[in-house]
XYZ file of C-alpha atoms in Angstrom:
684
model
C 33.214 14.730 104.314
C 31.343 18.129 105.529
C 27.652 17.921 104.776
C 26.240 21.131 103.174
C 22.622 22.437 103.038
C 20.825 20.772 100.816
C 20.352 23.069 97.851
C 17.050 24.423 96.498
C 16.112 20.987 94.353
C 16.495 18.741 97.231
C 17.775 15.234 97.020
C 14.800 13.888 96.900
C 13.503 15.472 93.589
C 17.347 15.816 91.832
C 17.091 14.393 88.262
C 20.510 13.457 88.605
C 19.652 10.770 91.377
C 16.652 9.473 90.099
C 16.885 5.694 88.873
C 16.696 4.738 85.545
C 15.980 1.208 83.442
C 17.120 -0.485 80.282
C 15.274 -3.318 79.781
C 16.026 -5.564 82.807
C 19.108 -3.435 84.201
C 17.971 -0.810 86.248
C 20.868 2.064 87.308
C 20.517 3.590 90.286
C 21.410 7.401 89.211
C 22.267 9.002 85.565
C 25.449 9.288 85.896
C 27.652 7.582 84.263
C 31.806 7.433 83.090
C 31.857 6.519 78.772
C 34.407 4.119 78.260
C 38.360 5.198 77.723
C 41.552 3.842 77.142
C 43.022 4.539 80.928
C 46.543 2.857 80.092
C 46.446 0.293 82.962
C 46.050 -2.725 81.599
C 48.666 -5.053 81.055
C 49.236 -7.231 77.563
C 45.764 -6.161 76.756
C 44.103 -7.077 80.356
C 42.091 -5.249 82.556
C 44.193 -6.132 85.915
C 44.094 -5.731 89.581
C 45.232 -1.639 88.793
C 42.642 -1.348 85.870
C 39.355 -2.353 88.191
C 40.820 -0.509 91.206
C 40.615 2.935 89.049
C 37.452 1.574 88.150
C 36.007 0.355 91.029
C 36.894 3.837 93.210
C 34.325 5.539 90.662
C 31.621 2.527 91.518
C 32.499 3.580 95.554
C 31.937 6.760 95.053
C 28.376 5.865 93.706
C 28.548 6.119 89.923
C 25.202 4.111 87.984
C 27.309 2.683 85.047
C 31.357 3.152 84.405
C 31.885 2.241 80.757
C 35.509 0.699 80.629
C 37.434 -0.485 77.572
C 38.061 1.812 74.734
C 38.229 1.231 71.601
C 39.090 -2.335 72.819
C 40.210 -5.115 69.902
C 37.890 -7.508 68.447
C 40.611 -8.546 65.991
C 44.135 -9.217 65.171
C 44.892 -6.730 62.496
C 42.400 -4.574 64.583
C 46.093 -3.562 67.139
C 46.635 -1.502 69.800
C 47.829 1.913 69.208
C 46.567 3.659 72.925
C 46.690 1.127 75.732
C 43.439 -1.273 74.549
C 42.017 -4.420 75.926
C 42.057 -7.368 73.408
C 38.362 -9.006 73.845
C 39.805 -11.004 70.719
C 40.830 -13.309 73.045
C 39.572 -15.409 75.649
C 41.865 -14.986 78.356
C 40.180 -11.880 78.976
C 37.513 -13.564 79.968
C 38.725 -14.367 83.636
C 39.502 -10.529 83.863
C 36.006 -10.046 82.973
C 34.279 -12.156 86.113
C 36.516 -10.325 88.260
C 36.130 -7.109 87.134
C 32.772 -7.276 87.145
C 31.766 -9.131 90.844
C 34.445 -6.062 91.841
C 31.813 -3.202 90.613
C 28.384 -5.203 90.899
C 29.518 -5.184 94.789
C 29.111 -1.372 95.044
C 25.371 -1.339 92.945
C 26.885 0.150 90.123
C 26.930 -1.290 86.569
C 29.396 -2.602 84.060
C 29.509 -2.406 80.445
C 32.534 -2.368 77.326
C 33.151 -1.101 74.108
C 33.952 -3.223 71.480
C 35.857 -2.148 68.286
C 37.594 -2.677 64.951
C 39.908 0.508 64.915
C 39.397 0.322 60.592
C 41.761 2.582 59.118
C 42.782 4.292 62.430
C 45.250 1.371 63.482
C 49.322 1.758 63.167
C 50.444 -0.885 60.306
C 54.137 -1.270 62.159
C 51.648 -1.484 65.870
C 51.133 -5.310 67.961
C 51.011 -7.871 65.101
C 52.511 -5.821 61.935
C 49.389 -6.457 59.622
C 47.750 -4.210 56.791
C 44.843 -2.145 58.383
C 42.007 -2.400 56.879
C 38.834 -0.313 55.377
C 35.676 0.026 53.261
C 38.167 1.616 51.097
C 41.663 2.324 50.593
C 42.036 6.004 52.086
C 44.174 7.224 54.335
C 43.525 8.364 57.304
C 45.692 11.606 58.303
C 45.806 11.575 61.574
C 47.219 7.016 62.214
C 49.111 7.834 58.490
C 48.146 4.011 57.452
C 46.492 3.261 53.682
C 43.952 0.551 54.507
C 43.861 -2.680 52.483
C 40.349 -2.262 50.987
C 37.890 -5.076 52.438
C 37.037 -7.988 50.851
C 33.980 -10.194 51.347
C 36.127 -12.566 53.540
C 37.635 -10.148 55.882
C 33.895 -8.777 56.053
C 32.530 -12.444 57.355
C 35.620 -12.539 59.484
C 35.262 -9.345 61.001
C 31.747 -9.943 61.472
C 32.499 -12.969 63.259
C 35.429 -11.439 65.121
C 32.663 -9.335 66.645
C 29.741 -11.403 67.810
C 32.958 -13.624 69.611
C 34.274 -11.042 71.274
C 30.673 -9.560 72.473
C 30.272 -13.309 74.141
C 33.228 -13.174 75.774
C 31.445 -10.173 77.202
C 28.395 -11.369 78.036
C 30.858 -15.003 80.063
C 32.347 -11.897 81.676
C 29.106 -11.275 83.499
C 28.700 -7.303 82.276
C 25.995 -6.198 82.028
C 26.448 -4.980 78.672
C 29.060 -3.199 75.656
C 28.808 -0.399 72.894
C 29.814 -1.083 69.573
C 31.541 1.568 67.984
C 31.411 2.879 64.836
C 32.153 6.877 64.867
C 35.309 7.141 62.946
C 35.971 3.226 63.328
C 35.567 0.556 60.823
C 31.928 0.119 61.250
C 31.614 4.296 60.946
C 34.528 4.377 58.402
C 31.516 1.875 56.228
C 28.620 4.945 57.356
C 30.180 7.744 56.392
C 30.873 8.926 52.056
C 33.756 10.369 52.581
C 35.800 6.672 54.205
C 33.401 4.637 51.654
C 33.565 4.990 48.199
C 32.438 1.341 47.467
C 30.557 0.374 44.807
C 29.034 -2.733 45.677
C 26.694 -3.709 48.031
C 28.104 -2.077 51.232
C 28.795 1.381 49.274
C 26.792 4.276 47.542
C 23.640 4.586 49.179
C 23.147 4.957 52.956
C 21.012 1.738 53.335
C 24.460 -0.179 51.699
C 26.875 1.597 53.729
C 24.961 0.737 57.035
C 24.676 -2.812 55.452
C 28.361 -3.796 57.677
C 27.145 -2.298 60.662
C 23.245 -4.274 60.787
C 25.988 -7.531 59.606
C 27.494 -6.724 63.442
C 24.532 -5.956 65.160
C 22.929 -9.349 64.322
C 25.953 -10.935 64.883
C 26.345 -9.677 67.816
C 22.327 -10.465 69.162
C 22.521 -13.801 67.807
C 25.646 -14.553 70.225
C 24.765 -12.570 73.579
C 20.083 -12.608 72.983
C 18.057 -10.449 73.780
C 18.359 -9.847 77.851
C 22.051 -8.800 77.142
C 22.647 -4.857 76.536
C 23.632 -3.990 73.311
C 24.371 0.064 72.022
C 26.288 1.666 69.741
C 28.648 4.779 70.105
C 27.438 7.166 66.889
C 28.088 10.440 65.795
C 25.051 12.486 65.498
C 26.946 14.897 62.936
C 30.546 14.089 61.360
C 30.529 18.305 61.402
C 32.491 18.789 58.255
C 31.088 18.918 54.366
C 30.988 15.546 52.498
C 30.968 13.449 55.839
C 27.734 12.152 57.447
C 25.303 14.362 58.437
C 22.723 15.302 61.068
C 20.357 13.489 58.767
C 21.996 10.556 57.340
C 23.658 9.965 61.143
C 19.790 9.623 62.583
C 18.302 7.932 59.461
C 21.277 5.256 59.954
C 19.929 4.711 63.743
C 16.070 4.302 62.290
C 17.811 1.593 60.270
C 19.222 -0.332 62.987
C 16.295 0.766 65.752
C 13.890 -0.499 63.068
C 15.756 -4.173 63.278
C 15.256 -3.830 67.283
C 19.287 -4.670 67.872
C 19.670 -1.272 70.261
C 19.260 -0.732 73.295
C 20.648 2.757 73.730
C 23.161 5.298 71.562
C 25.626 7.002 73.225
C 26.387 9.958 70.977
C 29.273 11.956 70.408
C 30.149 15.208 67.819
C 32.357 15.267 64.774
C 34.882 13.309 63.386
C 38.525 11.761 64.843
C 40.401 11.374 61.443
C 43.220 14.163 62.708
C 44.179 15.975 65.881
C 42.422 19.013 65.141
C 38.823 17.017 64.472
C 39.334 14.724 67.500
C 40.316 17.960 70.125
C 37.865 20.123 68.938
C 34.880 17.449 68.305
C 35.534 14.534 70.098
C 37.014 15.460 73.563
C 36.686 19.329 73.859
C 39.342 20.711 76.078
C 40.191 24.414 78.526
C 39.918 26.123 75.064
C 36.188 24.617 74.567
C 32.798 26.453 75.927
C 31.357 23.703 78.884
C 29.559 20.910 77.318
C 29.456 22.146 73.337
C 27.815 19.421 71.833
C 25.043 18.656 74.297
C 22.121 21.052 72.150
C 22.966 18.927 69.677
C 22.591 15.741 70.735
C 19.466 16.800 72.868
C 17.563 17.551 69.019
C 19.083 14.299 67.816
C 17.836 12.527 70.604
C 14.279 13.707 70.051
C 14.106 12.348 66.587
C 14.827 8.245 68.170
C 12.998 6.341 70.556
C 16.341 4.108 72.200
C 17.999 5.874 75.660
C 20.593 8.345 75.002
C 24.035 8.986 76.624
C 26.996 11.903 76.065
C 29.918 13.363 77.407
C 32.364 16.038 76.101
C 33.173 18.492 78.846
C 29.867 18.446 81.048
C 31.979 18.868 83.622
C 29.859 20.384 86.078
C 26.839 19.608 87.715
C 24.421 21.814 86.765
C 24.959 21.334 83.161
C 24.628 17.662 84.135
C 21.021 18.690 85.979
C 19.985 20.379 82.964
C 20.912 17.268 80.502
C 18.335 15.557 82.247
C 16.086 17.240 83.512
C 16.150 19.191 80.080
C 15.611 15.863 78.919
C 18.649 16.466 76.474
C 20.114 13.045 77.323
C 18.698 9.396 79.562
C 22.759 9.408 81.247
C 24.693 11.876 81.231
C 28.572 10.986 81.230
C 30.941 12.996 83.591
C 33.900 11.252 82.462
C 36.984 13.297 82.834
C 34.836 14.675 85.819
C 35.196 11.456 87.603
C 39.182 11.605 86.293
C 39.260 14.796 88.771
C 36.687 13.470 92.141
C 35.098 9.589 91.472
C 33.073 10.549 94.740
C 31.160 13.203 92.902
C 27.889 11.629 93.292
C 28.177 10.342 96.941
C 29.211 14.310 98.072
C 25.728 15.133 95.631
C 23.531 12.446 97.416
C 25.171 14.497 101.360
C 24.647 17.997 99.848
C 27.619 18.499 99.439
C 28.419 19.723 96.298
C 30.849 22.405 96.685
C 33.046 20.113 97.817
C 33.508 18.423 94.122
C 36.924 18.718 93.283
C 36.600 20.157 89.587
C 37.618 19.111 86.557
C 39.476 22.055 84.792
C 39.229 20.600 81.385
C 43.361 20.361 80.872
C 43.698 17.696 79.029
C 46.905 15.729 80.968
C 44.459 12.603 81.299
C 44.216 12.299 77.674
C 48.394 12.221 77.239
C 50.322 9.422 77.597
C 50.122 10.252 81.186
C 46.465 9.172 81.565
C 44.500 8.568 83.605
C 46.456 11.261 85.858
C 44.409 13.788 86.105
C 46.492 17.440 86.495
C 45.267 18.120 89.959
C 44.125 14.635 91.033
C 47.619 12.821 92.210
C 45.358 9.113 93.075
C 43.752 8.598 89.791
C 45.383 5.824 88.627
C 47.207 4.972 91.695
C 44.436 4.068 93.710
C 46.744 0.682 95.419
C 49.209 3.588 96.654
C 47.279 7.121 96.583
C 44.464 6.918 97.754
C 41.233 9.172 97.056
C 39.692 9.045 100.442
C 42.553 10.454 102.904
C 42.300 8.825 106.405
C 43.461 10.418 109.744
C 46.847 9.387 110.923
C 47.543 7.255 113.827
C 49.609 10.066 114.490
C 47.507 12.602 114.079
C 47.991 16.184 116.263
C 51.786 16.964 115.059
C 52.524 20.631 113.628
C 53.032 20.865 110.327
C 54.438 24.309 108.679
C 54.317 24.730 104.907
C 56.219 27.213 103.374
C 54.810 28.468 99.937
C 51.137 28.981 98.756
C 51.223 27.545 95.071
C 49.484 24.096 94.183
C 52.705 21.957 96.004
C 52.146 23.837 99.021
C 47.872 24.229 98.842
C 48.242 19.818 98.532
C 51.021 19.770 101.616
C 48.363 22.022 103.432
C 45.355 20.148 102.430
C 46.457 16.249 103.253
C 48.471 16.770 106.232
C 45.275 18.258 107.860
C 43.217 15.726 106.293
C 45.853 13.511 108.017
C 44.212 15.193 111.234
C 47.660 17.813 111.864
C 47.944 20.955 112.632
C 48.861 22.476 109.335
C 50.011 26.761 109.395
C 50.849 27.937 105.873
C 52.739 30.452 105.065
C 52.606 32.350 101.807
C 55.090 35.328 100.722
C 51.989 36.939 98.404
C 48.441 38.458 98.724
C 47.071 35.792 97.199
C 47.455 31.825 97.256
C 48.214 29.803 93.946
C 52.246 30.418 92.804
C 52.287 30.231 89.268
C 49.088 29.273 88.580
C 47.840 32.869 89.350
C 49.999 33.953 86.018
C 48.982 30.913 83.898
C 45.331 31.562 84.970
C 45.622 35.416 84.052
C 43.848 35.133 80.556
C 42.730 33.405 77.635
C 41.687 29.317 76.973
C 43.971 28.286 80.628
C 41.577 30.818 82.684
C 39.704 27.384 84.377
C 43.111 26.325 85.454
C 42.281 28.565 88.898
C 40.035 26.338 89.908
C 42.638 24.093 91.058
C 43.497 26.574 93.139
C 40.451 27.781 94.521
C 38.902 24.662 95.025
C 42.126 23.877 97.632
C 41.703 27.510 99.540
C 38.000 26.526 100.554
C 39.122 22.782 101.795
C 42.480 24.196 103.851
C 39.287 26.676 105.363
C 37.974 23.999 105.546
C 39.943 21.907 107.124
C 40.980 25.088 109.136
C 44.217 25.479 108.034
C 45.895 28.753 109.422
C 46.953 31.088 105.800
C 49.010 33.520 106.377
C 49.280 35.726 103.165
C 51.428 38.277 103.089
C 53.983 36.786 104.965
C 57.954 36.519 103.244
C 58.829 33.420 106.399
C 62.398 33.226 107.580
C 64.186 30.828 109.931
C 63.099 32.306 113.002
C 59.422 32.342 111.564
C 59.254 28.701 110.776
C 61.196 28.101 114.322
C 58.861 30.146 116.287
C 55.818 27.488 115.598
C 57.909 24.636 117.443
C 56.806 22.105 114.145
C 57.221 18.855 113.887
C 57.573 19.050 110.081
C 58.152 21.554 107.760
C 57.763 21.358 103.983
C 59.310 23.783 101.779
C 57.273 24.371 98.625
C 58.484 28.061 97.701
C 58.902 27.263 94.073
C 61.158 28.421 91.985
C 61.942 32.007 90.095
C 63.052 32.356 86.562
C 66.261 31.029 84.565
C 67.816 33.973 83.466
C 71.215 33.369 83.618
C 72.191 30.770 81.204
C 73.496 32.371 78.293
C 75.286 35.868 78.159
C 73.170 38.439 78.385
C 70.159 37.375 79.709
C 70.193 40.696 82.237
C 68.655 42.469 78.652
C 66.069 39.911 78.529
C 62.286 39.848 80.059
C 60.897 36.488 81.736
C 57.633 35.352 80.341
C 56.701 36.076 84.533
C 57.212 39.807 83.880
C 54.278 39.577 80.662
C 51.969 37.565 82.188
C 52.480 39.298 86.215
C 51.791 42.584 83.786
C 55.291 43.721 85.596
C 56.864 44.359 82.335
C 54.663 45.981 79.352
C 55.289 44.375 76.004
C 57.114 46.312 73.351
C 56.118 46.797 69.436
C 58.763 44.204 67.967
C 59.555 41.123 70.686
C 61.276 38.204 69.830
C 60.187 35.024 72.217
C 62.432 32.206 72.886
C 61.059 29.014 73.875
C 63.569 26.107 75.613
C 60.843 24.178 77.937
C 58.199 22.957 75.105
C 55.575 24.313 77.879
C 52.665 26.648 78.125
C 54.520 30.376 79.213
C 56.202 31.334 76.090
C 53.219 30.495 73.361
C 50.935 31.431 76.329
C 53.431 35.081 75.752
C 53.156 35.084 72.319
C 49.248 34.925 72.378
C 49.442 38.264 74.201
C 51.933 39.742 72.140
C 50.075 39.516 69.149
C 46.691 40.223 70.615
C 48.404 43.547 72.051
C 49.221 43.998 68.188
C 53.210 43.650 68.536
C 55.355 42.381 65.722
C 55.553 38.623 66.934
C 58.878 36.091 66.127
C 58.785 32.817 67.829
C 61.702 30.743 68.462
C 62.001 27.116 70.034
C 64.725 24.830 70.528
C 62.590 22.160 70.448
C 61.296 20.105 67.071
C 57.463 21.291 67.415
C 55.352 23.639 69.107
C 54.563 23.042 72.821
C 56.405 19.768 72.597
C 56.244 18.753 76.052
C 52.261 19.304 76.660
C 49.967 17.405 76.574
C 48.388 16.695 72.035
C 45.501 18.442 72.814
C 46.614 21.677 74.002
C 49.552 21.335 71.092
C 46.233 21.692 68.736
C 45.594 24.453 70.967
C 48.562 26.207 70.498
C 48.868 24.987 66.691
C 45.605 26.521 65.646
C 46.091 30.117 68.104
C 49.505 30.837 66.123
C 48.001 30.034 62.520
C 45.135 32.624 64.114
C 48.199 35.103 64.875
C 50.342 34.588 61.742
C 52.717 33.936 64.083
C 55.600 31.609 62.147
C 57.543 30.119 64.745
C 60.972 28.891 63.853
C 62.326 25.599 65.796
C 65.429 23.612 66.468
C 67.650 26.987 67.763
C 69.025 27.356 70.608
C 69.502 31.676 72.091
C 73.269 31.900 72.899
C 73.544 35.413 73.720
C 71.531 38.570 73.467
C 73.810 41.921 73.066
C 72.718 45.259 72.730
C 72.538 47.069 69.196
C 72.169 50.578 68.754
C 69.241 50.771 70.497
C 68.335 47.388 70.144
C 68.726 43.829 70.815
C 70.459 41.416 69.173
C 70.045 37.798 69.719
C 72.108 34.630 67.982
C 70.263 31.715 67.441
C 72.309 28.795 66.956
C 70.561 25.879 64.255
C 70.817 22.534 66.322
C 70.973 20.523 63.052
C 73.622 23.390 60.296
C 75.720 24.818 62.642
C 74.800 27.833 61.563
C 73.722 31.031 63.440
C 71.439 33.631 62.704
C 70.769 36.850 64.602
C 68.072 38.609 64.818
C 67.700 42.317 66.454
C 64.073 43.496 68.325
C 63.298 46.064 70.694
C 62.064 42.791 73.077
C 63.494 39.541 74.180
C 61.269 37.765 76.164
C 62.473 34.333 77.059
C 61.210 30.568 78.991
C 64.097 28.895 80.342
C 61.945 27.361 83.045
C 63.034 27.792 86.612
C 65.932 27.733 89.311
C 63.981 26.385 93.139
C 63.750 28.983 95.182
C 65.370 27.066 98.013
C 67.756 29.416 99.895
C 65.066 29.318 103.515
C 65.435 25.243 103.055
C 69.050 25.760 102.724
C 69.063 28.245 106.324
C 67.038 25.211 107.920
C 68.710 22.236 107.292
C 70.951 22.569 110.327
C 67.801 22.454 112.451
C 66.355 19.396 111.144
C 66.571 16.240 112.092
C 67.101 14.618 108.787
C 69.097 17.328 107.497
C 66.566 17.839 104.464
C 66.384 14.634 102.908
C 63.709 13.030 101.235
C 63.563 9.032 100.913
C 62.538 7.987 97.621
C 62.281 4.702 98.802
C 60.040 5.387 101.418
C 58.089 8.227 99.604
C 57.836 5.667 96.855
C 56.386 3.106 98.906
C 54.103 5.071 100.891
C 56.306 4.963 104.116
C 56.191 7.401 106.909
C 59.786 9.708 105.975
C 62.853 8.420 108.378
C 63.860 10.741 111.323
C 66.958 10.870 110.728
C 70.210 10.995 113.119
C 70.268 15.342 112.912
C 69.782 16.485 116.496
C 66.708 19.029 115.437
C 63.656 18.124 116.279
C 61.833 18.586 112.991
C 61.752 17.046 109.627
C 62.331 19.198 106.808
C 61.308 18.580 103.105
C 61.080 20.312 99.988
C 58.939 19.443 97.265
C 57.363 20.839 93.608
C 59.435 23.498 91.957
C 61.599 24.466 95.126
C 63.238 20.918 93.872
C 63.409 21.169 90.261
C 61.284 22.660 87.355
C 58.512 20.876 86.322
C 54.350 20.582 86.026
C 51.092 21.438 88.228
C 50.725 17.467 88.724
C 53.914 16.536 89.703
C 54.319 19.746 92.034
C 51.061 18.152 93.676
C 52.052 14.382 93.343
C 55.040 15.649 95.448
C 53.196 16.734 97.686
C 50.351 13.942 98.267
C 53.254 11.319 99.185
C 55.085 12.889 100.943
C 52.026 13.833 103.674
C 49.810 11.200 102.386
C 52.002 9.647 104.838
C 52.396 12.109 107.384
């Protein structure tokens, strides 16, 4: 790791690096990661892969890693997003190995325990009815819960206590009980609790269930085990839990001596919109949108406060601690992007931290995969820290400066090889340059900027404005050639496509938008939606058609929510389940034929301009030209690739291996392109 000059704060005075203690538990600094369902469990247990994912953050210097997002305490709190099961004694042995693994790095470990209440799904896990304080349906998980009777209340209270005991037996340092929008929070909120008995009505009555749970937890684990609550400071909507009521609820629990800390969040999570705009804000949100609000909450209570919500950079985190807004600052998604944040900070290498760009792939079914850190979740096969190769010194030529090519050059150089990168354009970045040109996706450029900085540090020879041909490559006398030339818009798939404009031409500014446009989306990715928003902002009449069943179908749910919101704001009414089959001239205009895949009906739509998105075709002519000179005929062995092993040389007469990656193979996404490069070049 290259050590930079210590910043003006000075490491010894950096508030982020100051120790902090709660009772007898000392945290070596003020940076933590909050609990989340990382998707690496097996049958509800935190097995080896799960533990290694968290251990990497401990190796990276993190003070506290929380785990087990929404870990279930009861059989009627089902596994709907790959949670842990703390309602089973079998978890104790896993927690014991987990805590030993994390503690050896002087990092603390805590688990979140919960009952989902109405957030469950009756068809998941045990096919039991969901339960709640009142029989009110949750829109997001689409369930009508059974109203809990006193037997249910007593049973679940006991389950919380049993789960807390298992956590303590597992050797971890503490737990947080999840309240916000889960069962405890559903009792607290006047909008989800319509009871008229002693558990409803007044705030004190609505907090009765929470107090019973925490009293039972304390009875089972004692006072030396840390117990906190994840609690919303404000549900953010009229008729729901207000800031003042939320504060009063914590005062009740403080008065009882039941809390060691509050992990504060904002808003609700009962709809897609609430979840992605409040609890887990993404790229379209400002940095740390609820930090000041949580700081105001902290000033009114007497226990330490933690908080996470798009705190993705060191400057914001430092402000949170230095100015007393938080006691511990949670950089959860930032540690998925770079688990070594603290070590880099301690080394004075803050500038080398891989940035979290706010994309939400880590919240998708692909979790915990970061859009540009392929090692997260793959720690056993793809290490975060790249070691020097036993065969260092090879000459590696990379063609293409998009995300795949940049990663190939970075990893190859980190392995100790001599790397030359050719890029035909004047800038590095490939398709990311188009994606980040405008709007809420502009932070994607951080993927490029960080790698460009790394290539400079690693002394990679970057040759811009150089359209390399086979002679240029052969002149380098390479040992390995990696073709990362990406793709070009697929514009040849229907009759009349030559009359159409590609989304790339619009995003790049090469073609101007006309006043009446039809946009066809054949991928369910970002580009077509991005062009639709551009056209609406430019004042064009916009009609949007898609072959999918809903908007942005290929994207993580958080990005779909953003696009749906933008389409509503711009009065764009998309039409789904249709395929564009032909575009023809129509008296100075264009006419497109749309085939409904359900009814078979054909509708003809006229417009001045048809803009189409149908993915890309590999731009691979150089790859094919070089195959005859290679030793492996351009073949990448999938078995070796997946096993993290060096590629075989093959039987050809050529001296160098030839491989292609990213969209030069097939139209995919940023993560796939970077993963291709990391797996291939990590074994060179």
